[in-house]
Structures are given as structure tokens and as C-alpha cells.
Short mmCIF file of C-alpha atoms (C1' of nucleotides) in Angstrom, two decimals:
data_model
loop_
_atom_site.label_atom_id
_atom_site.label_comp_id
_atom_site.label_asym_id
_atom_site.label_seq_id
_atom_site.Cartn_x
_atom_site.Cartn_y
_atom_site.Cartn_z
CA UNK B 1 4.27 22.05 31.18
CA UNK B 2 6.57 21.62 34.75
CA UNK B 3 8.77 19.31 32.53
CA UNK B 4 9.45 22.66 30.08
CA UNK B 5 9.56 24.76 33.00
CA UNK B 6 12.15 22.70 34.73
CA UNK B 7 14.45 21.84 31.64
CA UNK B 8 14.53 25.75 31.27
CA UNK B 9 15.41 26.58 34.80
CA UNK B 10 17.96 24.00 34.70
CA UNK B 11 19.27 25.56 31.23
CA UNK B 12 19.68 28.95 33.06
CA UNK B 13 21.33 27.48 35.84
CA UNK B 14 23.40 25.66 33.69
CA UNK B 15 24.23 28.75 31.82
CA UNK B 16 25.11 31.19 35.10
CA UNK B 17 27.74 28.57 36.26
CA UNK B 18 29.64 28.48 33.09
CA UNK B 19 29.23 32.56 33.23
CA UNK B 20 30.54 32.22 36.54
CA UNK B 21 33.38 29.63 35.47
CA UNK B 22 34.68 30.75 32.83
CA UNK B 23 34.89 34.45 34.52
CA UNK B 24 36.69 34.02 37.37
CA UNK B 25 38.94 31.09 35.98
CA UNK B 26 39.85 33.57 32.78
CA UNK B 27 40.19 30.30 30.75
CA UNK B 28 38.67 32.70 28.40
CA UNK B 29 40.04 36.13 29.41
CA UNK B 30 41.80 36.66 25.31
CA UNK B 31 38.49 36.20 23.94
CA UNK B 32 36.86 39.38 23.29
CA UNK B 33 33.41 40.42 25.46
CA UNK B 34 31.37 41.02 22.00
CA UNK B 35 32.24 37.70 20.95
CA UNK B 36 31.38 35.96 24.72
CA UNK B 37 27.92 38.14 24.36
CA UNK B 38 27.18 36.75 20.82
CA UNK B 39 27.19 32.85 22.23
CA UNK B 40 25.90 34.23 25.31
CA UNK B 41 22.72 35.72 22.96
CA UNK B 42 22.81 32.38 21.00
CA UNK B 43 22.72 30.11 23.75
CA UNK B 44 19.33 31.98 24.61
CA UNK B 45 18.14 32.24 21.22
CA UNK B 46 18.38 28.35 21.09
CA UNK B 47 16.86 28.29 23.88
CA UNK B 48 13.69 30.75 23.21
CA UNK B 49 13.51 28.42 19.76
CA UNK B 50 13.03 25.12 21.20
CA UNK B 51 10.42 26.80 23.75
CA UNK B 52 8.66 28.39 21.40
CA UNK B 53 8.45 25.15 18.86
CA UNK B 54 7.54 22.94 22.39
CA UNK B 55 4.20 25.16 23.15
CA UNK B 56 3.39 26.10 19.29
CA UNK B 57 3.44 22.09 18.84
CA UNK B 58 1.26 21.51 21.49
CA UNK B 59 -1.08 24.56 20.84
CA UNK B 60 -1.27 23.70 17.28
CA UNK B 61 -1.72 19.66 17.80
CA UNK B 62 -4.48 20.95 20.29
CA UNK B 63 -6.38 22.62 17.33
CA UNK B 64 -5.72 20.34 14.83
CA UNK B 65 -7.32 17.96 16.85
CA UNK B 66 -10.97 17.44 14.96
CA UNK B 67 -13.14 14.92 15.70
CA UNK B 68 -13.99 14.52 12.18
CA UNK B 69 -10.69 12.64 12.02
CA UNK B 70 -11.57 9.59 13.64
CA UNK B 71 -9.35 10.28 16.35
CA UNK B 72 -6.24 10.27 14.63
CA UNK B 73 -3.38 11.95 16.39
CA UNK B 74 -1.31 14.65 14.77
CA UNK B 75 1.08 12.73 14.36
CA UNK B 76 -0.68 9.78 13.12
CA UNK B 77 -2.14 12.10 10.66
CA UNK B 78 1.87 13.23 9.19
CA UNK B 79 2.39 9.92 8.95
CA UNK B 80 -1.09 9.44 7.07
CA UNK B 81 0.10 11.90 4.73
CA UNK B 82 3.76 10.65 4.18
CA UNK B 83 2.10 7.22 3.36
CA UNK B 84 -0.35 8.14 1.02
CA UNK B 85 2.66 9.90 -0.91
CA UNK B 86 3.63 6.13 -1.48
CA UNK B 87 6.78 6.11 1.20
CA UNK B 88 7.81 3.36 2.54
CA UNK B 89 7.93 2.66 6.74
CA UNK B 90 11.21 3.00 6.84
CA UNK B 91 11.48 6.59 4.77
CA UNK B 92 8.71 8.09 6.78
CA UNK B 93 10.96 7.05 9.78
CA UNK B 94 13.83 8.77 8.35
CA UNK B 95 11.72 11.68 7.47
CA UNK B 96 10.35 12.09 10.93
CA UNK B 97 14.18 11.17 12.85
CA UNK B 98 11.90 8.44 14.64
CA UNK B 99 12.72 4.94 14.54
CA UNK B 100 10.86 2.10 11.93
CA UNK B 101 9.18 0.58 15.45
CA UNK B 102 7.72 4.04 15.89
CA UNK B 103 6.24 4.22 12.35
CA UNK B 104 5.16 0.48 12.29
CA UNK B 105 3.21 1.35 16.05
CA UNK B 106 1.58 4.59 14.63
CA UNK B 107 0.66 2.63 11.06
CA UNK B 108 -1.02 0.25 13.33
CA UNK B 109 -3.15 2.49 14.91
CA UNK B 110 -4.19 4.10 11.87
CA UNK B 111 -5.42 1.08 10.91
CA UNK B 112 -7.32 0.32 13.83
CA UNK B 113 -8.64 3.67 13.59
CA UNK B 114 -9.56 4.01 10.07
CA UNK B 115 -11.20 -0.05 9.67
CA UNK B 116 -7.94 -0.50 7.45
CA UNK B 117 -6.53 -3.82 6.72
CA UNK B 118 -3.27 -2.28 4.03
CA UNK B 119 -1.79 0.80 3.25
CA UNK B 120 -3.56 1.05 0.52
CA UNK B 121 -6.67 0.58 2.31
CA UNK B 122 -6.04 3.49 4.25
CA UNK B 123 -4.98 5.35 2.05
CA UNK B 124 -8.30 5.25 0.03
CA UNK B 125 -10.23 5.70 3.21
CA UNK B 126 -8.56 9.06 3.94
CA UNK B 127 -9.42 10.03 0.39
CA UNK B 128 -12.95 9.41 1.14
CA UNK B 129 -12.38 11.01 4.30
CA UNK B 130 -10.38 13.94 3.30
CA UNK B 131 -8.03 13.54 6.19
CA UNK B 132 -5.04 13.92 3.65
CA UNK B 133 -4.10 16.15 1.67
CA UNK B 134 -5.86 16.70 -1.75
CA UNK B 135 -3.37 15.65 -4.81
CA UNK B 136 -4.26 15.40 -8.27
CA UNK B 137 -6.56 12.53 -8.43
CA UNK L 1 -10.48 -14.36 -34.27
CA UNK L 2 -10.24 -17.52 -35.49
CA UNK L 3 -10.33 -19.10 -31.81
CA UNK L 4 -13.39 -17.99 -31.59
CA UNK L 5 -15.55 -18.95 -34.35
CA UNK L 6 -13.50 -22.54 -33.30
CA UNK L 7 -15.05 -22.16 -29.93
CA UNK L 8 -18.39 -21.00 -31.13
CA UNK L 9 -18.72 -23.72 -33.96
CA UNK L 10 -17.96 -26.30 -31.66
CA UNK L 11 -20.70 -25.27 -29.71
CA UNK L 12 -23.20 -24.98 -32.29
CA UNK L 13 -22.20 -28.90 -33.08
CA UNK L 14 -22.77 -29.65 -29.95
CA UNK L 15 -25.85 -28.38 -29.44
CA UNK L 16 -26.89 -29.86 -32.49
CA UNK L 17 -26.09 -33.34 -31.04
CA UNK L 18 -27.62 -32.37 -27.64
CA UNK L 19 -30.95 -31.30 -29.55
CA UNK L 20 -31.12 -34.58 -31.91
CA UNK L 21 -29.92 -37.14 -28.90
CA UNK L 22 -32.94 -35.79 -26.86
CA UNK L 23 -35.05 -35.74 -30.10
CA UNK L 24 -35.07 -39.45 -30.86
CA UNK L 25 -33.87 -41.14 -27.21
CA UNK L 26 -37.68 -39.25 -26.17
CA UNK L 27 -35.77 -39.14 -22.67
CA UNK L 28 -37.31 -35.41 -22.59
CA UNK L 29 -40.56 -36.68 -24.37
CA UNK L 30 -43.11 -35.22 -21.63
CA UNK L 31 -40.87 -31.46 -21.34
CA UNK L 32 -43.40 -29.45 -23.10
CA UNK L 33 -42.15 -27.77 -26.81
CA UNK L 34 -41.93 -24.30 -25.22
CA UNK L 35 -40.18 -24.55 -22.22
CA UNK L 36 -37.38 -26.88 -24.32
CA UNK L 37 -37.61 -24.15 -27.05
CA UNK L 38 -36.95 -21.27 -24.06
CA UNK L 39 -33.92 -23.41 -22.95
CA UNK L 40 -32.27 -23.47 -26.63
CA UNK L 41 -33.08 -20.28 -26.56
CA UNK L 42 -31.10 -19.34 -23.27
CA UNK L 43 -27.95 -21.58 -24.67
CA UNK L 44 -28.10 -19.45 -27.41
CA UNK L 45 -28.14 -16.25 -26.08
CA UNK L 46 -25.86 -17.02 -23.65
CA UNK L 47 -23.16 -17.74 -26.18
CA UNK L 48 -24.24 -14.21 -27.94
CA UNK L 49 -23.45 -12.44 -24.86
CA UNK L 50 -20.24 -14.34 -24.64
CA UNK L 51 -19.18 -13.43 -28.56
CA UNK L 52 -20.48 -10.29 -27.87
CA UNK L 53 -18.34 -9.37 -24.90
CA UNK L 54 -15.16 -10.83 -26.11
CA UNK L 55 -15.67 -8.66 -29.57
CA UNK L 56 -16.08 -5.77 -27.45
CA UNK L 57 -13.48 -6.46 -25.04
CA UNK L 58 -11.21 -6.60 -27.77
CA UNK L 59 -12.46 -3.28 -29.64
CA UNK L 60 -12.51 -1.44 -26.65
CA UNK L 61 -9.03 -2.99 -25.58
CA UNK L 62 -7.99 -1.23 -29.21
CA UNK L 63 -9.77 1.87 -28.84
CA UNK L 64 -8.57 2.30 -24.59
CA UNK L 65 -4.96 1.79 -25.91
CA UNK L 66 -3.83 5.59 -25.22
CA UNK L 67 -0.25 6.65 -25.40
CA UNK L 68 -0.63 9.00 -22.40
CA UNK L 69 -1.74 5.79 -20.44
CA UNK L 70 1.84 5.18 -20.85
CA UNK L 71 1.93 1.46 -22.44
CA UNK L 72 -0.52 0.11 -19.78
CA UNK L 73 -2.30 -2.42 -21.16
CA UNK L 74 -6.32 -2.73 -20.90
CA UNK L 75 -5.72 -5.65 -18.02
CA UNK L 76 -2.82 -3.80 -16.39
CA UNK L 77 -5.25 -0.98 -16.24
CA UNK L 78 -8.15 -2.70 -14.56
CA UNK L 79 -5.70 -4.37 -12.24
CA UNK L 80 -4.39 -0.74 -11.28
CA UNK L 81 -8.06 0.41 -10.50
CA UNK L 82 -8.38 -2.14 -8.03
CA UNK L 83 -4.77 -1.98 -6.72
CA UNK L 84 -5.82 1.75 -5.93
CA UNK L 85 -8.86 0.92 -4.34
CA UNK L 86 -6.86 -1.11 -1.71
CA UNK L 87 -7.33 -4.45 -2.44
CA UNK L 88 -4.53 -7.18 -1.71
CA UNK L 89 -3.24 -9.58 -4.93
CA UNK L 90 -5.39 -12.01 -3.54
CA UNK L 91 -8.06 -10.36 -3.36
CA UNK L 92 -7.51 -8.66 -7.12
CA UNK L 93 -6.77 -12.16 -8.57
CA UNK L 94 -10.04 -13.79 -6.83
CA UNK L 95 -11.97 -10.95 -8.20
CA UNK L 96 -10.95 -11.26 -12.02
CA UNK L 97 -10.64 -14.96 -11.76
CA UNK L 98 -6.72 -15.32 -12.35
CA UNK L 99 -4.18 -16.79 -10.61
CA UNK L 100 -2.03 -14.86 -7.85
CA UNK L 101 1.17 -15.10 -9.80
CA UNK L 102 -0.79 -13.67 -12.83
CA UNK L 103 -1.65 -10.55 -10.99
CA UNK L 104 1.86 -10.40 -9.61
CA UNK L 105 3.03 -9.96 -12.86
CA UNK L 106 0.62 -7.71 -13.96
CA UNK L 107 1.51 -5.53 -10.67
CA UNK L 108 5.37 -5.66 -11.69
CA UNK L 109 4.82 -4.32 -15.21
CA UNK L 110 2.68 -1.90 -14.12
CA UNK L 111 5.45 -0.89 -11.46
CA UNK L 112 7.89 -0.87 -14.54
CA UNK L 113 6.15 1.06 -16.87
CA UNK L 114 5.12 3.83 -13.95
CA UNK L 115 8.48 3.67 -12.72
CA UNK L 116 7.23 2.99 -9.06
CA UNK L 117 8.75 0.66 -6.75
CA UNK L 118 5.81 0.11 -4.32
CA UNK L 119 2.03 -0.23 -4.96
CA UNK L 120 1.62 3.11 -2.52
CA UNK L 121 3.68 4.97 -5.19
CA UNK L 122 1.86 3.39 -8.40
CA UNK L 123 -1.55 4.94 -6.53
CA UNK L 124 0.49 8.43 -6.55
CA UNK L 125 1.70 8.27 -9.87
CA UNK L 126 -1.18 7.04 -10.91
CA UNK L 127 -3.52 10.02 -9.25
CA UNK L 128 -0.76 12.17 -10.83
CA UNK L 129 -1.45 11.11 -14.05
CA UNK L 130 -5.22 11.01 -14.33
CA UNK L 131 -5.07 6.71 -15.13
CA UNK L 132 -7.32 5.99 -12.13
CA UNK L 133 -10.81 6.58 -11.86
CA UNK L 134 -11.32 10.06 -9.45
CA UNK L 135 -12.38 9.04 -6.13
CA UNK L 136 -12.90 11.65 -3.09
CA UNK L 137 -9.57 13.18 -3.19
"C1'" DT F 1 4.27 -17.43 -41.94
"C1'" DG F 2 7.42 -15.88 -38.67
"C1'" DC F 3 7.56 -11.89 -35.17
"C1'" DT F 4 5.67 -9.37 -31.41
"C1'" DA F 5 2.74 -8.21 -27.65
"C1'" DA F 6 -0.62 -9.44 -24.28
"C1'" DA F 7 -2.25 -12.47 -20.84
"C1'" DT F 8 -1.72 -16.33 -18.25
"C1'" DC F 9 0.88 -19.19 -14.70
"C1'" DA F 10 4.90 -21.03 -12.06
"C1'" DC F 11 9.00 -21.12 -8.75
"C1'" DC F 12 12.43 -19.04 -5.81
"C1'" DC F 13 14.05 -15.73 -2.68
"C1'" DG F 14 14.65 -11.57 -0.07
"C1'" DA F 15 12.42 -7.34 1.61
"C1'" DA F 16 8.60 -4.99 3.46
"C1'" DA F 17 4.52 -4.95 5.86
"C1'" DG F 18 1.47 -6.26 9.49
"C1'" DG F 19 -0.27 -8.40 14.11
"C1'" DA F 20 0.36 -9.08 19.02
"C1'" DT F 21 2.20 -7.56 23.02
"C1'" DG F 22 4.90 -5.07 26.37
"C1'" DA F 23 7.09 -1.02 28.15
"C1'" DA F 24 8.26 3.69 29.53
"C1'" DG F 25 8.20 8.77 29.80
"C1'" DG F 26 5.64 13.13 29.32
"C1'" DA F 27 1.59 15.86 29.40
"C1'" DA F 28 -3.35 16.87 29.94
"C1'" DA F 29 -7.44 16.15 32.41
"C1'" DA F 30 -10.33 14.21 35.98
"C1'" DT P 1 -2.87 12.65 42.53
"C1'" DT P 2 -4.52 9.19 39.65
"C1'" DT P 3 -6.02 8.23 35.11
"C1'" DT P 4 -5.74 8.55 30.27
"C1'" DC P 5 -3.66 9.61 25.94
"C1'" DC P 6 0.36 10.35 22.98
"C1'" DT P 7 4.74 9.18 21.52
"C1'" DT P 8 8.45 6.49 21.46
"C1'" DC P 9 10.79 1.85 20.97
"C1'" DA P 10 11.24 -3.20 21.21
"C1'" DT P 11 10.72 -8.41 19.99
"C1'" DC P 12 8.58 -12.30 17.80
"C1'" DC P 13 6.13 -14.14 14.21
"C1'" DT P 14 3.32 -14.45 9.94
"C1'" DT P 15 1.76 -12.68 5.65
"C1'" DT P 16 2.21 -9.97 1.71
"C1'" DC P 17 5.08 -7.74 -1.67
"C1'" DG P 18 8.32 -7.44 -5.08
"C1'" DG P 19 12.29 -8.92 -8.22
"C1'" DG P 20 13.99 -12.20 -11.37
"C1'" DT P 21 13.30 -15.66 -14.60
"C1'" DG P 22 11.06 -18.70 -17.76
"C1'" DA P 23 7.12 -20.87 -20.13
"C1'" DT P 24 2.67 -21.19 -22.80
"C1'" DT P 25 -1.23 -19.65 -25.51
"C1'" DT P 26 -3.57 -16.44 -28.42
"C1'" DA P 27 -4.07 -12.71 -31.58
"C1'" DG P 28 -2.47 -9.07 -34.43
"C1'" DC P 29 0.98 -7.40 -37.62
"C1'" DA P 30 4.38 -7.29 -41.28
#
DNA sequence: TGCTAAATCACCCGAAAGGATGAAGGAAAA
DNA sequence: TTTTCCTTCATCCTTTCGGGTGATTTAGCA
């Protein structure tokens, strides 16, 4: 949570010195104040976003985390899901903006965690497990 | 059809020249009446069973063939059940007694005909479909 | 009696998956 | 503050998959 707090504070900072710049150096001074208030607003709306998705993700990954799933990590469990929906390493990694290491490392695991030897392996243990979500089977 | 009266006439001869060799060389001349009698009796039912499962193979092959099973053949079917249950080729050809090339091929065609392009997506399309038996999902 | 489909097996080759191991940063908990 | 877990990424190496192609045997069908 300091790491939030400081990338924020440093945002703000960041933010009052190119106030201050571009004020006082009236590299801007045509540009009309509604329109320097509007990026001004969506610089902090950005801002307020990514915050809000930063703590949400952790609150939520907090709750999700069940010990009736073996131990599997939230986001072992998305990629659980994306690879019982028959994807391949590489689109789940392309899916997630992660890189195919990433997926292979967090496959791995679920295998470990799950007694799997195959994808398909695991994939029939979460059935039995209900740790993904129910399709039409 | 005709392979298999072939199969089972030949075995009926041979019997027959089993039973009359042992007969007249008196090498089994102490085996009590019965217990040879139980053993003809064993030969024969074991090739009953064995007409008797390849005549029902082969009607319920006929009977299982279901358009909405999309082509699959009867084989391609059973190797499907055990592809979803997350077993390897090897482990699918060891279990039906087939090479692993034969079960490779099987595995293509069924990729073909369910218009898949990995075995994680056959198990999908497969669940989708209703061609798999329903486990816990 | 040819034609067709199913089932079997083989070889080659490239792609994907999987195992082992190490590393590094961030965050939560002790 | 130290420890532990999660997430991310990497390299090396082996195994498994999958595509393409061709061949053989058997049985059913026209």
C-alpha cells in the first residue's frame, strides 16, 4: 500500500510542476482555461481509475481467495479458466498482456497444485472441483 | 462377416484336432473326463463371448452412428471420451491396445470433423455439443 | 465386383507444451 | 523488519502434439 501511496504523491507532484510550468512560461497562454481544466480533470480521473482498479483488485483477490481452491491464486484461477476454454499458452498470454514465460510459470503451478500432469488433466480436475466455470457439459 | 465365421471355423478345426491328438496320443490319459470337459467348455465359451462382442460392437457401432455426433465414428468417439478425461496418446493407445500413430490419427480426424485445432478445444466443443459423457461440470 | 468408409500403422517435421531452475519487485503478514 | 506469497520473466532441455502423407485390411454398399 506505501508503493500506491507514493506513485500517487509523486503523480500530484508531477502534476503541480507542469501547472506551475506551463503557467508562468505561457507556452500555453492561447489555449483556453476550460480546455486546460478538462485535461487537468482527466489527468485526475486517470488517476482516481487506476487507484480505484489497484485496491478493488486486491480487495476482491482477497475474497476470492477460498481455500476450497487448493490454493490457487486469482490469477492462477483466470488462467484456469482461459485454459479450460481450450486456449493455447500463448493466447491466454495475449489475453492477459503478460508474456508466454508468465503463463507457462502460472500453468506450472496449477499443476503442482491441482496433482495435474496435462492440460487436460487439469482441466478435468477443476470440473470435478468446480473451480471453473460451469459450461455446457 | 465373412472374416469371422473364417476365424471362428478355423477355430472349431482346431479344436477338433486339439481334442482327437489328446484323445489317441493318451498324453492327458489320467486328466479326469470332467475337468477336460470344463476346459472345452471354457474354449468354447470364450470364443462365444468373442463372436458375441464383435456382433455387438458392430450393431451398436450402426445403431451409435448419429448425425448430430457430427461424422464421429464409434472409435473416434471412445478415443474422445478418454482424450477428455485427460489422458496423453500414450496413455489412450496403451489403454485400447493400438498403436500411438493409430490414436494420432484418430485425434486428427476428430480435430477435423470438430473443427478444433487443439485437444483443449475438442474437450470444449465437445462439452458444447453433448458428445462426451457429463462429468462434474 | 468395384467403391467407400473405418480402423490400423508408419514416417517426417515443426509447433506447443512441460520440467527445472533462477531471479526480481511488490505487498501482506509475522 | 524479516519472511512469505504473488506475479512477472527468463533460459535450457525434453516430451508431447499436431499436420501432412501414404499404405493396408476389413466390411458394407451399390
Amino acid at each position: 500500500m506505501k508503493k500506491s501511496w507514493l506513485v500517487y504523491g509523486s503523480l500530484m507532484g508531477f502534476l503541480m510542476i507542469v501547472l506551475e510550468v506551463t503557467h508562468y512560461k505561457a507556452v500555453v497562454k492561447d489555449i483556453r482555461i476550460e480546455i486546460f481544466g478538462v485535461v487537468i480533470g482527466l489527468m485526475f480521473m486517470a488517476m482516481g481509475i487506476w487507484l480505484g482498479m489497484t485496491w478493488y483488485k486486491k480487495k476482491n483477490n482477497m475474497e476470492k481467495y477460498d481455500p476450497a481452491k487448493l490454493g490457487l491464486s486469482q490469477r492462477e484461477l483466470e488462467v484456469l479458466e482461459l485454459l479450460s476454454q481450450g486456449y493455447s499458452n500463448q493466447e491466454i498470454a495475449d489475453k492477459l498482456f503478460v508474456s508466454l514465460n508468465t503463463i507457462k510459470t502460472h500453468v506450472s503451478k496449477i499443476y503442482q497444485k491441482l496433482n495435474a500432469k496435462r492440460r487436460t488433466q487439469a482441466i478435468q480436475k477443476a470440473r470435478e472441483l468446480a473451480l471453473i466455470a460451469p459450461s455446457n457439459g
